PDB file of C-alpha atoms and ligand atoms in Angstrom:
ATOM      1  CA  MET A 402      41.588  28.387 -32.753  1.00  0.00           C
ATOM      2  CA  SER A 403      38.066  27.827 -33.229  1.00  0.00           C
ATOM      3  CA  ALA A 404      35.893  28.629 -30.530  1.00  0.00           C
ATOM      4  CA  ILE A 405      34.190  26.029 -28.427  1.00  0.00           C
ATOM      5  CA  ASP A 406      31.485  28.376 -27.347  1.00  0.00           C
ATOM      6  CA  ASP A 407      30.267  31.994 -27.829  1.00  0.00           C
ATOM      7  CA  LEU A 408      32.064  33.133 -24.649  1.00  0.00           C
ATOM      8  CA  PRO A 409      35.030  35.751 -24.804  1.00  0.00           C
ATOM      9  CA  PRO A 410      38.300  34.219 -25.105  1.00  0.00           C
ATOM     10  CA  LEU A 411      40.100  33.475 -21.752  1.00  0.00           C
ATOM     11  CA  ARG A 412      42.658  36.173 -21.936  1.00  0.00           C
ATOM     12  CA  ASP A 413      39.921  38.986 -22.228  1.00  0.00           C
ATOM     13  CA  VAL A 414      37.862  37.232 -19.405  1.00  0.00           C
ATOM     14  CA  ILE A 415      41.313  37.515 -17.328  1.00  0.00           C
ATOM     15  CA  ALA A 416      41.730  41.145 -18.132  1.00  0.00           C
ATOM     16  CA  THR A 417      38.263  41.856 -17.876  1.00  0.00           C
ATOM     17  CA  HIS A 418      38.104  40.458 -14.040  1.00  0.00           C
ATOM     18  CA  GLY A 419      41.539  41.558 -12.917  1.00  0.00           C
ATOM     19  CA  LEU A 420      42.144  37.708 -12.619  1.00  0.00           C
ATOM     20  CA  SER A 421      46.182  38.022 -11.991  1.00  0.00           C
ATOM     21  CA  ALA A 422      47.164  34.581 -10.777  1.00  0.00           C
ATOM     22  CA  ARG A 423      48.191  33.903  -7.264  1.00  0.00           C
ATOM     23  CA  LYS A 424      50.860  31.684  -6.442  1.00  0.00           C
ATOM     24  CA  SER A 425      49.506  31.104  -2.897  1.00  0.00           C
ATOM     25  CA  LEU A 426      46.673  29.404  -4.553  1.00  0.00           C
ATOM     26  CA  GLY A 427      48.512  27.349  -6.977  1.00  0.00           C
ATOM     27  CA  GLN A 428      46.816  29.444  -9.964  1.00  0.00           C
ATOM     28  CA  ASN A 429      48.365  28.418 -13.305  1.00  0.00           C
ATOM     29  CA  PHE A 430      45.394  28.703 -15.602  1.00  0.00           C
ATOM     30  CA  LEU A 431      44.899  27.011 -19.094  1.00  0.00           C
ATOM     31  CA  LEU A 432      43.920  29.673 -21.616  1.00  0.00           C
ATOM     32  CA  ASP A 433      43.741  27.293 -24.838  1.00  0.00           C
ATOM     33  CA  LEU A 434      40.075  26.215 -24.684  1.00  0.00           C
ATOM     34  CA  ASN A 435      40.799  23.536 -27.652  1.00  0.00           C
ATOM     35  CA  LEU A 436      42.959  22.126 -25.041  1.00  0.00           C
ATOM     36  CA  THR A 437      40.482  22.066 -22.191  1.00  0.00           C
ATOM     37  CA  ALA A 438      37.941  20.500 -24.259  1.00  0.00           C
ATOM     38  CA  LYS A 439      40.582  17.688 -24.783  1.00  0.00           C
ATOM     39  CA  ILE A 440      41.390  17.134 -21.292  1.00  0.00           C
ATOM     40  CA  ALA A 441      37.353  16.848 -20.719  1.00  0.00           C
ATOM     41  CA  ARG A 442      37.089  14.427 -23.673  1.00  0.00           C
ATOM     42  CA  VAL A 443      39.753  12.057 -21.409  1.00  0.00           C
ATOM     43  CA  ALA A 444      37.037  11.834 -19.044  1.00  0.00           C
ATOM     44  CA  GLY A 445      34.846   9.710 -21.506  1.00  0.00           C
ATOM     45  CA  ASP A 446      31.191  10.475 -22.058  1.00  0.00           C
ATOM     46  CA  LEU A 447      29.873  13.410 -19.877  1.00  0.00           C
ATOM     47  CA  THR A 448      25.996  13.794 -20.945  1.00  0.00           C
ATOM     48  CA  HIS A 449      25.142  11.433 -18.364  1.00  0.00           C
ATOM     49  CA  SER A 450      26.966  12.251 -15.192  1.00  0.00           C
ATOM     50  CA  ASP A 451      27.220  15.263 -12.980  1.00  0.00           C
ATOM     51  CA  ILE A 452      31.104  16.364 -12.969  1.00  0.00           C
ATOM     52  CA  LEU A 453      32.767  17.974  -9.769  1.00  0.00           C
ATOM     53  CA  GLU A 454      35.460  20.244 -10.746  1.00  0.00           C
ATOM     54  CA  VAL A 455      37.838  21.477  -8.464  1.00  0.00           C
ATOM     55  CA  GLY A 456      39.577  25.016  -8.733  1.00  0.00           C
ATOM     56  CA  PRO A 457      37.728  26.475 -12.121  1.00  0.00           C
ATOM     57  CA  GLY A 458      39.724  29.785 -11.835  1.00  0.00           C
ATOM     58  CA  PRO A 459      38.491  31.907 -14.696  1.00  0.00           C
ATOM     59  CA  GLY A 460      36.453  28.600 -15.992  1.00  0.00           C
ATOM     60  CA  GLY A 461      39.025  27.066 -18.987  1.00  0.00           C
ATOM     61  CA  LEU A 462      38.151  23.294 -18.101  1.00  0.00           C
ATOM     62  CA  THR A 463      34.501  24.048 -16.862  1.00  0.00           C
ATOM     63  CA  ARG A 464      33.768  25.588 -20.603  1.00  0.00           C
ATOM     64  CA  GLY A 465      35.329  22.677 -21.587  1.00  0.00           C
ATOM     65  CA  LEU A 466      33.385  20.260 -19.980  1.00  0.00           C
ATOM     66  CA  LEU A 467      30.269  21.832 -20.686  1.00  0.00           C
ATOM     67  CA  ALA A 468      31.300  22.211 -24.418  1.00  0.00           C
ATOM     68  CA  GLU A 469      31.487  18.284 -24.365  1.00  0.00           C
ATOM     69  CA  GLY A 470      28.003  18.118 -22.881  1.00  0.00           C
ATOM     70  CA  ALA A 471      28.231  17.656 -19.318  1.00  0.00           C
ATOM     71  CA  ARG A 472      25.266  17.106 -17.851  1.00  0.00           C
ATOM     72  CA  ARG A 473      25.994  19.001 -14.996  1.00  0.00           C
ATOM     73  CA  VAL A 474      28.862  20.954 -13.578  1.00  0.00           C
ATOM     74  CA  VAL A 475      29.412  21.406  -9.669  1.00  0.00           C
ATOM     75  CA  ALA A 476      32.942  23.857  -9.555  1.00  0.00           C
ATOM     76  CA  ILE A 477      34.102  24.907  -5.920  1.00  0.00           C
ATOM     77  CA  GLU A 478      36.486  27.825  -6.118  1.00  0.00           C
ATOM     78  CA  LYS A 479      38.075  29.460  -3.183  1.00  0.00           C
ATOM     79  CA  ASP A 480      39.115  32.470  -4.879  1.00  0.00           C
ATOM     80  CA  ALA A 481      36.125  34.853  -4.923  1.00  0.00           C
ATOM     81  CA  ARG A 482      37.757  36.954  -7.822  1.00  0.00           C
ATOM     82  CA  CYS A 483      36.733  34.415  -9.972  1.00  0.00           C
ATOM     83  CA  LEU A 484      32.962  34.206  -9.470  1.00  0.00           C
ATOM     84  CA  PRO A 485      31.734  37.149 -12.110  1.00  0.00           C
ATOM     85  CA  ALA A 486      33.486  35.173 -14.602  1.00  0.00           C
ATOM     86  CA  LEU A 487      32.005  31.875 -13.688  1.00  0.00           C
ATOM     87  CA  ALA A 488      28.633  33.410 -13.692  1.00  0.00           C
ATOM     88  CA  GLU A 489      28.973  34.588 -17.088  1.00  0.00           C
ATOM     89  CA  ILE A 490      29.762  30.610 -17.852  1.00  0.00           C
ATOM     90  CA  ALA A 491      26.744  29.826 -15.864  1.00  0.00           C
ATOM     91  CA  ALA A 492      24.329  32.382 -17.719  1.00  0.00           C
ATOM     92  CA  ALA A 493      25.367  30.707 -20.797  1.00  0.00           C
ATOM     93  CA  TYR A 494      24.434  27.242 -19.987  1.00  0.00           C
ATOM     94  CA  PRO A 495      21.262  27.603 -18.033  1.00  0.00           C
ATOM     95  CA  GLY A 496      20.746  24.803 -14.990  1.00  0.00           C
ATOM     96  CA  ARG A 497      24.027  23.225 -16.028  1.00  0.00           C
ATOM     97  CA  LEU A 498      26.782  24.946 -13.871  1.00  0.00           C
ATOM     98  CA  ASP A 499      26.692  25.593 -10.210  1.00  0.00           C
ATOM     99  CA  VAL A 500      29.750  27.608  -8.408  1.00  0.00           C
ATOM    100  CA  LEU A 501      30.128  26.777  -4.759  1.00  0.00           C
ATOM    101  CA  ASN A 502      32.949  29.961  -3.511  1.00  0.00           C
ATOM    102  CA  GLU A 503      34.449  27.173  -0.949  1.00  0.00           C
ATOM    103  CA  ASP A 504      37.605  25.445   0.251  1.00  0.00           C
ATOM    104  CA  ALA A 505      37.302  22.217  -1.564  1.00  0.00           C
ATOM    105  CA  LEU A 506      39.264  20.652   1.583  1.00  0.00           C
ATOM    106  CA  GLN A 507      36.025  21.592   3.551  1.00  0.00           C
ATOM    107  CA  VAL A 508      33.089  20.733   1.461  1.00  0.00           C
ATOM    108  CA  ASP A 509      30.724  17.626   1.741  1.00  0.00           C
ATOM    109  CA  TRP A 510      30.799  17.457  -2.328  1.00  0.00           C
ATOM    110  CA  ALA A 511      29.304  14.258  -2.931  1.00  0.00           C
ATOM    111  CA  ALA A 512      25.988  15.670  -1.366  1.00  0.00           C
ATOM    112  CA  ALA A 513      26.108  18.171  -4.119  1.00  0.00           C
ATOM    113  CA  LEU A 514      25.816  15.998  -7.137  1.00  0.00           C
ATOM    114  CA  SER A 515      24.014  13.317  -8.282  1.00  0.00           C
ATOM    115  CA  ALA A 516      25.086   9.682  -9.315  1.00  0.00           C
ATOM    116  CA  PRO A 517      26.765   8.910 -11.588  1.00  0.00           C
ATOM    117  CA  ARG A 518      29.696  11.475 -10.486  1.00  0.00           C
ATOM    118  CA  LYS A 519      32.938  12.154 -12.272  1.00  0.00           C
ATOM    119  CA  ILE A 520      35.523  14.255 -10.813  1.00  0.00           C
ATOM    120  CA  VAL A 521      37.783  16.580 -13.467  1.00  0.00           C
ATOM    121  CA  ALA A 522      39.992  18.915 -12.271  1.00  0.00           C
ATOM    122  CA  ASN A 523      43.106  20.768 -13.180  1.00  0.00           C
ATOM    123  CA  LEU A 524      44.178  20.954  -9.406  1.00  0.00           C
ATOM    124  CA  PRO A 525      45.845  23.633  -7.278  1.00  0.00           C
ATOM    125  CA  TYR A 526      49.452  21.275  -6.529  1.00  0.00           C
ATOM    126  CA  ASN A 527      49.463  22.378  -2.936  1.00  0.00           C
ATOM    127  CA  VAL A 528      46.521  20.333  -2.244  1.00  0.00           C
ATOM    128  CA  GLY A 529      46.425  18.071  -5.422  1.00  0.00           C
ATOM    129  CA  THR A 530      47.886  14.984  -3.421  1.00  0.00           C
ATOM    130  CA  GLU A 531      45.573  15.252  -0.179  1.00  0.00           C
ATOM    131  CA  LEU A 532      42.374  15.815  -2.347  1.00  0.00           C
ATOM    132  CA  LEU A 533      43.402  12.672  -4.329  1.00  0.00           C
ATOM    133  CA  VAL A 534      43.963  10.299  -0.851  1.00  0.00           C
ATOM    134  CA  ARG A 535      40.718  11.532   0.241  1.00  0.00           C
ATOM    135  CA  TRP A 536      38.889  10.368  -2.606  1.00  0.00           C
ATOM    136  CA  LEU A 537      40.591   7.211  -2.860  1.00  0.00           C
ATOM    137  CA  THR A 538      39.949   6.507   0.866  1.00  0.00           C
ATOM    138  CA  PRO A 539      36.346   6.818   1.399  1.00  0.00           C
ATOM    139  CA  PRO A 540      34.211   5.486   4.227  1.00  0.00           C
ATOM    140  CA  SER A 541      33.206   2.518   1.867  1.00  0.00           C
ATOM    141  CA  TRP A 542      33.867   1.090  -1.641  1.00  0.00           C
ATOM    142  CA  PRO A 543      32.677   1.537  -4.193  1.00  0.00           C
ATOM    143  CA  PRO A 544      33.346   5.489  -3.803  1.00  0.00           C
ATOM    144  CA  PRO A 545      30.805   8.125  -4.836  1.00  0.00           C
ATOM    145  CA  TRP A 546      32.635   8.747  -7.845  1.00  0.00           C
ATOM    146  CA  GLU A 547      33.090   6.560 -10.970  1.00  0.00           C
ATOM    147  CA  SER A 548      35.959   8.180 -12.615  1.00  0.00           C
ATOM    148  CA  LEU A 549      38.742  10.921 -11.605  1.00  0.00           C
ATOM    149  CA  THR A 550      40.526  12.947 -14.414  1.00  0.00           C
ATOM    150  CA  LEU A 551      43.041  14.992 -12.628  1.00  0.00           C
ATOM    151  CA  MET A 552      45.763  17.206 -13.599  1.00  0.00           C
ATOM    152  CA  PHE A 553      49.098  16.828 -11.577  1.00  0.00           C
ATOM    153  CA  GLN A 554      53.185  17.647 -11.605  1.00  0.00           C
ATOM    154  CA  ARG A 555      54.328  14.837 -14.178  1.00  0.00           C
ATOM    155  CA  GLU A 556      56.537  13.407 -11.369  1.00  0.00           C
ATOM    156  CA  VAL A 557      53.264  12.830  -8.947  1.00  0.00           C
ATOM    157  CA  ALA A 558      51.381  11.507 -11.902  1.00  0.00           C
ATOM    158  CA  GLU A 559      54.206   8.989 -12.334  1.00  0.00           C
ATOM    159  CA  ARG A 560      54.027   7.860  -9.108  1.00  0.00           C
ATOM    160  CA  ILE A 561      50.112   7.316  -9.127  1.00  0.00           C
ATOM    161  CA  VAL A 562      50.690   4.966 -12.042  1.00  0.00           C
ATOM    162  CA  ALA A 563      54.080   3.429 -11.047  1.00  0.00           C
ATOM    163  CA  GLN A 564      54.911  -0.316 -10.954  1.00  0.00           C
ATOM    164  CA  PRO A 565      56.994  -2.395  -8.454  1.00  0.00           C
ATOM    165  CA  GLY A 566      60.516  -1.867  -8.703  1.00  0.00           C
ATOM    166  CA  GLY A 567      61.215   1.585  -9.137  1.00  0.00           C
ATOM    167  CA  LYS A 568      61.803   4.909  -7.284  1.00  0.00           C
ATOM    168  CA  ALA A 569      58.525   6.125  -7.848  1.00  0.00           C
ATOM    169  CA  TYR A 570      56.368   3.404  -6.661  1.00  0.00           C
ATOM    170  CA  GLY A 571      55.351   3.569  -3.209  1.00  0.00           C
ATOM    171  CA  ARG A 572      52.374   4.473  -1.144  1.00  0.00           C
ATOM    172  CA  LEU A 573      50.566   6.562  -3.838  1.00  0.00           C
ATOM    173  CA  ALA A 574      50.737   3.575  -6.364  1.00  0.00           C
ATOM    174  CA  VAL A 575      49.483   1.343  -3.944  1.00  0.00           C
ATOM    175  CA  LEU A 576      46.601   3.308  -2.584  1.00  0.00           C
ATOM    176  CA  THR A 577      45.467   3.894  -6.380  1.00  0.00           C
ATOM    177  CA  GLN A 578      45.992   0.931  -8.302  1.00  0.00           C
ATOM    178  CA  TRP A 579      44.606  -1.603  -5.451  1.00  0.00           C
ATOM    179  CA  ARG A 580      41.002  -0.725  -6.526  1.00  0.00           C
ATOM    180  CA  SER A 581      41.006   1.214  -9.240  1.00  0.00           C
ATOM    181  CA  THR A 582      42.709   1.716 -12.805  1.00  0.00           C
ATOM    182  CA  ALA A 583      44.963   4.548 -13.681  1.00  0.00           C
ATOM    183  CA  ARG A 584      46.832   5.711 -16.857  1.00  0.00           C
ATOM    184  CA  ILE A 585      48.524   8.922 -17.775  1.00  0.00           C
ATOM    185  CA  ALA A 586      46.431  10.352 -20.500  1.00  0.00           C
ATOM    186  CA  MET A 587      48.346  13.437 -21.731  1.00  0.00           C
ATOM    187  CA  THR A 588      51.211  15.080 -20.651  1.00  0.00           C
ATOM    188  CA  LEU A 589      51.562  19.120 -21.042  1.00  0.00           C
ATOM    189  CA  PRO A 590      54.803  21.591 -21.131  1.00  0.00           C
ATOM    190  CA  PRO A 591      55.077  24.711 -18.775  1.00  0.00           C
ATOM    191  CA  GLU A 592      54.089  26.505 -21.589  1.00  0.00           C
ATOM    192  CA  ALA A 593      50.587  25.237 -21.811  1.00  0.00           C
ATOM    193  CA  PHE A 594      49.999  27.354 -18.668  1.00  0.00           C
ATOM    194  CA  THR A 595      49.782  31.140 -17.887  1.00  0.00           C
ATOM    195  CA  PRO A 596      51.925  31.684 -15.688  1.00  0.00           C
ATOM    196  CA  PRO A 597      53.851  28.370 -16.638  1.00  0.00           C
ATOM    197  CA  PRO A 598      54.971  26.528 -13.548  1.00  0.00           C
ATOM    198  CA  LYS A 599      58.544  24.995 -13.245  1.00  0.00           C
ATOM    199  CA  VAL A 600      57.730  21.623 -13.987  1.00  0.00           C
ATOM    200  CA  HIS A 601      55.674  19.473 -16.491  1.00  0.00           C
ATOM    201  CA  SER A 602      52.340  18.425 -15.828  1.00  0.00           C
ATOM    202  CA  ALA A 603      50.421  15.055 -16.802  1.00  0.00           C
ATOM    203  CA  VAL A 604      46.581  14.100 -16.875  1.00  0.00           C
ATOM    204  CA  VAL A 605      45.851  11.144 -14.810  1.00  0.00           C
ATOM    205  CA  HIS A 606      42.489   9.016 -15.558  1.00  0.00           C
ATOM    206  CA  LEU A 607      41.226   6.702 -12.793  1.00  0.00           C
ATOM    207  CA  GLU A 608      38.454   4.386 -12.961  1.00  0.00           C
ATOM    208  CA  ALA A 609      37.105   3.008  -9.808  1.00  0.00           C
ATOM    209  CA  LEU A 610      36.811  -0.833  -9.633  1.00  0.00           C
ATOM    210  CA  ALA A 611      33.680  -2.045  -8.054  1.00  0.00           C
ATOM    211  CA  VAL A 612      35.382  -4.273  -5.951  1.00  0.00           C
ATOM    212  CA  PRO A 613      39.315  -4.240  -4.626  1.00  0.00           C
ATOM    213  CA  LYS A 614      41.692  -6.204  -6.876  1.00  0.00           C
ATOM    214  CA  PHE A 615      42.740  -8.277  -3.904  1.00  0.00           C
ATOM    215  CA  GLU A 616      41.285  -8.931  -0.513  1.00  0.00           C
ATOM    216  CA  ALA A 617      42.316  -6.560   2.221  1.00  0.00           C
ATOM    217  CA  ASP A 618      41.090  -4.132   4.827  1.00  0.00           C
ATOM    218  CA  ALA A 619      41.531  -0.469   4.015  1.00  0.00           C
ATOM    219  CA  ASP A 620      42.676   0.780   6.892  1.00  0.00           C
ATOM    220  CA  THR A 621      45.333  -2.334   8.188  1.00  0.00           C
ATOM    221  CA  LEU A 622      46.765  -2.182   4.387  1.00  0.00           C
ATOM    222  CA  SER A 623      47.106   1.750   4.653  1.00  0.00           C
ATOM    223  CA  ARG A 624      48.722   1.200   8.066  1.00  0.00           C
ATOM    224  CA  VAL A 625      51.222  -1.617   6.204  1.00  0.00           C
ATOM    225  CA  VAL A 626      52.099   0.581   3.072  1.00  0.00           C
ATOM    226  CA  LYS A 627      52.719   3.785   5.141  1.00  0.00           C
ATOM    227  CA  ALA A 628      55.135   1.913   7.488  1.00  0.00           C
ATOM    228  CA  ALA A 629      56.745  -0.147   4.616  1.00  0.00           C
ATOM    229  CA  PHE A 630      57.617   3.209   2.550  1.00  0.00           C
ATOM    230  CA  ALA A 631      58.218   5.164   5.536  1.00  0.00           C
ATOM    231  CA  GLN A 632      61.812   3.510   5.564  1.00  0.00           C
ATOM    232  CA  ARG A 633      61.978   2.254   1.865  1.00  0.00           C
ATOM    233  CA  ARG A 634      65.631   1.420   2.068  1.00  0.00           C
ATOM    234  CA  LYS A 635      65.274  -0.886   4.694  1.00  0.00           C
ATOM    235  CA  MET A 636      64.409  -4.555   4.400  1.00  0.00           C
ATOM    236  CA  LEU A 637      60.696  -5.232   5.325  1.00  0.00           C
ATOM    237  CA  ARG A 638      61.678  -7.417   8.671  1.00  0.00           C
ATOM    238  CA  ALA A 639      63.186  -4.233   9.989  1.00  0.00           C
ATOM    239  CA  GLY A 640      61.066  -1.448   8.146  1.00  0.00           C
ATOM    240  CA  LEU A 641      57.779  -3.254   9.561  1.00  0.00           C
ATOM    241  CA  LYS A 642      58.558  -4.334  13.057  1.00  0.00           C
ATOM    242  CA  GLY A 643      56.767  -1.867  14.873  1.00  0.00           C
ATOM    243  CA  LEU A 644      53.524  -3.850  13.154  1.00  0.00           C
ATOM    244  CA  ALA A 645      53.493  -7.077  14.889  1.00  0.00           C
ATOM    245  CA  PRO A 646      56.361  -8.608  17.289  1.00  0.00           C
ATOM    246  CA  ASP A 647      56.134 -11.748  15.091  1.00  0.00           C
ATOM    247  CA  ILE A 648      56.639  -9.494  11.911  1.00  0.00           C
ATOM    248  CA  GLU A 649      58.960 -12.208  10.055  1.00  0.00           C
ATOM    249  CA  ASP A 650      56.487 -15.215  10.466  1.00  0.00           C
ATOM    250  CA  ARG A 651      53.660 -12.684   9.434  1.00  0.00           C
ATOM    251  CA  LEU A 652      55.697 -11.710   6.215  1.00  0.00           C
ATOM    252  CA  LEU A 653      56.746 -15.358   5.282  1.00  0.00           C
ATOM    253  CA  ALA A 654      53.010 -16.499   5.871  1.00  0.00           C
ATOM    254  CA  ALA A 655      51.992 -13.756   3.392  1.00  0.00           C
ATOM    255  CA  GLY A 656      54.439 -15.131   0.670  1.00  0.00           C
ATOM    256  CA  LEU A 657      57.042 -12.548   1.348  1.00  0.00           C
ATOM    257  CA  LYS A 658      60.749 -12.257   2.194  1.00  0.00           C
ATOM    258  CA  PRO A 659      61.529 -10.502   4.836  1.00  0.00           C
ATOM    259  CA  THR A 660      64.932  -9.557   3.372  1.00  0.00           C
ATOM    260  CA  GLU A 661      62.730  -7.614   0.665  1.00  0.00           C
ATOM    261  CA  ARG A 662      62.469  -4.015   0.268  1.00  0.00           C
ATOM    262  CA  ALA A 663      58.670  -2.164   0.027  1.00  0.00           C
ATOM    263  CA  GLU A 664      59.332  -0.877  -3.373  1.00  0.00           C
ATOM    264  CA  GLN A 665      60.187  -4.800  -4.592  1.00  0.00           C
ATOM    265  CA  VAL A 666      56.471  -5.828  -3.351  1.00  0.00           C
ATOM    266  CA  PRO A 667      53.353  -5.921  -5.995  1.00  0.00           C
ATOM    267  CA  ILE A 668      49.843  -4.538  -4.614  1.00  0.00           C
ATOM    268  CA  GLU A 669      49.119  -8.451  -4.407  1.00  0.00           C
ATOM    269  CA  GLY A 670      51.894  -8.688  -1.505  1.00  0.00           C
ATOM    270  CA  PHE A 671      50.738  -5.825   0.417  1.00  0.00           C
ATOM    271  CA  CYS A 672      47.008  -7.068   0.486  1.00  0.00           C
ATOM    272  CA  ALA A 673      48.440 -10.506   1.395  1.00  0.00           C
ATOM    273  CA  LEU A 674      50.374  -8.857   4.539  1.00  0.00           C
ATOM    274  CA  ALA A 675      47.437  -6.990   5.570  1.00  0.00           C
ATOM    275  CA  ARG A 676      45.372 -10.033   5.766  1.00  0.00           C
ATOM    276  CA  GLU A 677      48.368 -11.988   7.949  1.00  0.00           C
ATOM    277  CA  ILE A 678      48.590  -8.731  10.422  1.00  0.00           C
ATOM    278  CA  ALA A 679      44.664  -8.448  10.775  1.00  0.00           C
ATOM    279  CA  ARG A 680      44.954 -12.025  11.904  1.00  0.00           C
ATOM    280  CA  PRO A 681      44.430 -11.989  16.072  1.00  0.00           C
TER     281      PRO A 681
HETATM  282  N1  SAM B2068      40.678  25.037 -13.940  1.00  0.00           N
HETATM  283  C1  SAM B2068      41.569  26.476 -13.863  1.00  0.00           C
HETATM  284  C2  SAM B2068      42.212  26.107 -15.276  1.00  0.00           C
HETATM  285  O1  SAM B2068      42.590  25.161 -15.624  1.00  0.00           O
HETATM  286  O2  SAM B2068      42.813  26.915 -16.050  1.00  0.00           O
HETATM  287  C3  SAM B2068      42.820  26.732 -13.086  1.00  0.00           C
HETATM  288  C4  SAM B2068      43.606  25.781 -12.701  1.00  0.00           C
HETATM  289  S1  SAM B2068      44.358  26.558 -11.219  1.00  0.00           S
HETATM  290  C5  SAM B2068      45.971  25.181 -11.408  1.00  0.00           C
HETATM  291  C6  SAM B2068      44.027  25.722  -9.623  1.00  0.00           C
HETATM  292  C7  SAM B2068      42.893  26.662  -9.123  1.00  0.00           C
HETATM  293  O3  SAM B2068      42.240  26.259  -7.639  1.00  0.00           O
HETATM  294  C8  SAM B2068      42.744  28.315  -9.208  1.00  0.00           C
HETATM  295  O4  SAM B2068      41.721  29.009  -9.724  1.00  0.00           O
HETATM  296  C9  SAM B2068      42.729  28.335  -7.374  1.00  0.00           C
HETATM  297  O5  SAM B2068      41.873  29.782  -7.085  1.00  0.00           O
HETATM  298  C10 SAM B2068      41.410  27.364  -7.170  1.00  0.00           C
HETATM  299  N2  SAM B2068      42.084  26.438  -5.602  1.00  0.00           N
HETATM  300  C11 SAM B2068      43.204  26.686  -5.053  1.00  0.00           C
HETATM  301  N3  SAM B2068      42.861  25.911  -3.577  1.00  0.00           N
HETATM  302  C12 SAM B2068      41.718  25.717  -3.346  1.00  0.00           C
HETATM  303  C13 SAM B2068      40.895  25.255  -2.539  1.00  0.00           C
HETATM  304  N4  SAM B2068      41.303  24.875  -1.221  1.00  0.00           N
HETATM  305  N5  SAM B2068      39.736  24.659  -2.984  1.00  0.00           N
HETATM  306  C14 SAM B2068      39.169  25.590  -4.052  1.00  0.00           C
HETATM  307  N6  SAM B2068      39.877  25.895  -4.905  1.00  0.00           N
HETATM  308  C15 SAM B2068      40.805  26.267  -4.755  1.00  0.00           C
END
């Protein structure tokens, strides 16, 4: 394995700092620095961006990002045991790495970075979906980030990029693809991680669109999609009847069949329905 930097191999870092993986923190580490540099490259040119990394752990992906030229990395890590290892990386890249020993769910991260901002992370699986939903639903659009490059369980990655007509298509696909482009850039087997998780993983790359693909109020769309997929086996007129007493008329006005099921409806259809629901 060719070295991407002059720091010690990650196995040595883990041994030196006693970083035994904790399941409660979703710790499955990437130890192959060529692989972490490859993930960093999925995010595109990093030299003009500030990068938010959630959960750097012993720093494999952090080193990948810095070696690939990231202007600056702000890394939020909950586990204080990782701080000495991350301090060694910060010393090797003066002025380019700041580590916050915080819970990523509690931090106002955007204020800590200058635009343009990219988010790149091998996320802890237990908080990954919640963080993604938060990043996808900022108070206004465009969001404070220009792209997200994130590791998920493969099954979650497939739900993010899913198209209408299949079981994977649901709220996550609509929420994501309404105002960003999304693709699976890499898939990784369990053995890529230490310790190996039970499932395959995948890196998803999302780019924020300047404006949403179809007009709709974000909160109304979110309400419609949540209700539609809460009972995905039901016909729309049954699943959505709580949204408006005249839901059948509104479905027809939006160009949707009241007998259709949510998983058949493209994003454009949900947006049309959200506009009809928002009508007085
Ligand atoms: N990025 C490292 C890598 O690729 O080897 C570690 C990835 S590991 C899957 C997830 C990391 O997120 C762990 O280091 C864990 O301590 C950290 N973590 C878990 N929950 C967190 C939270 N709420 N906020 C910040 N970091 C968290």
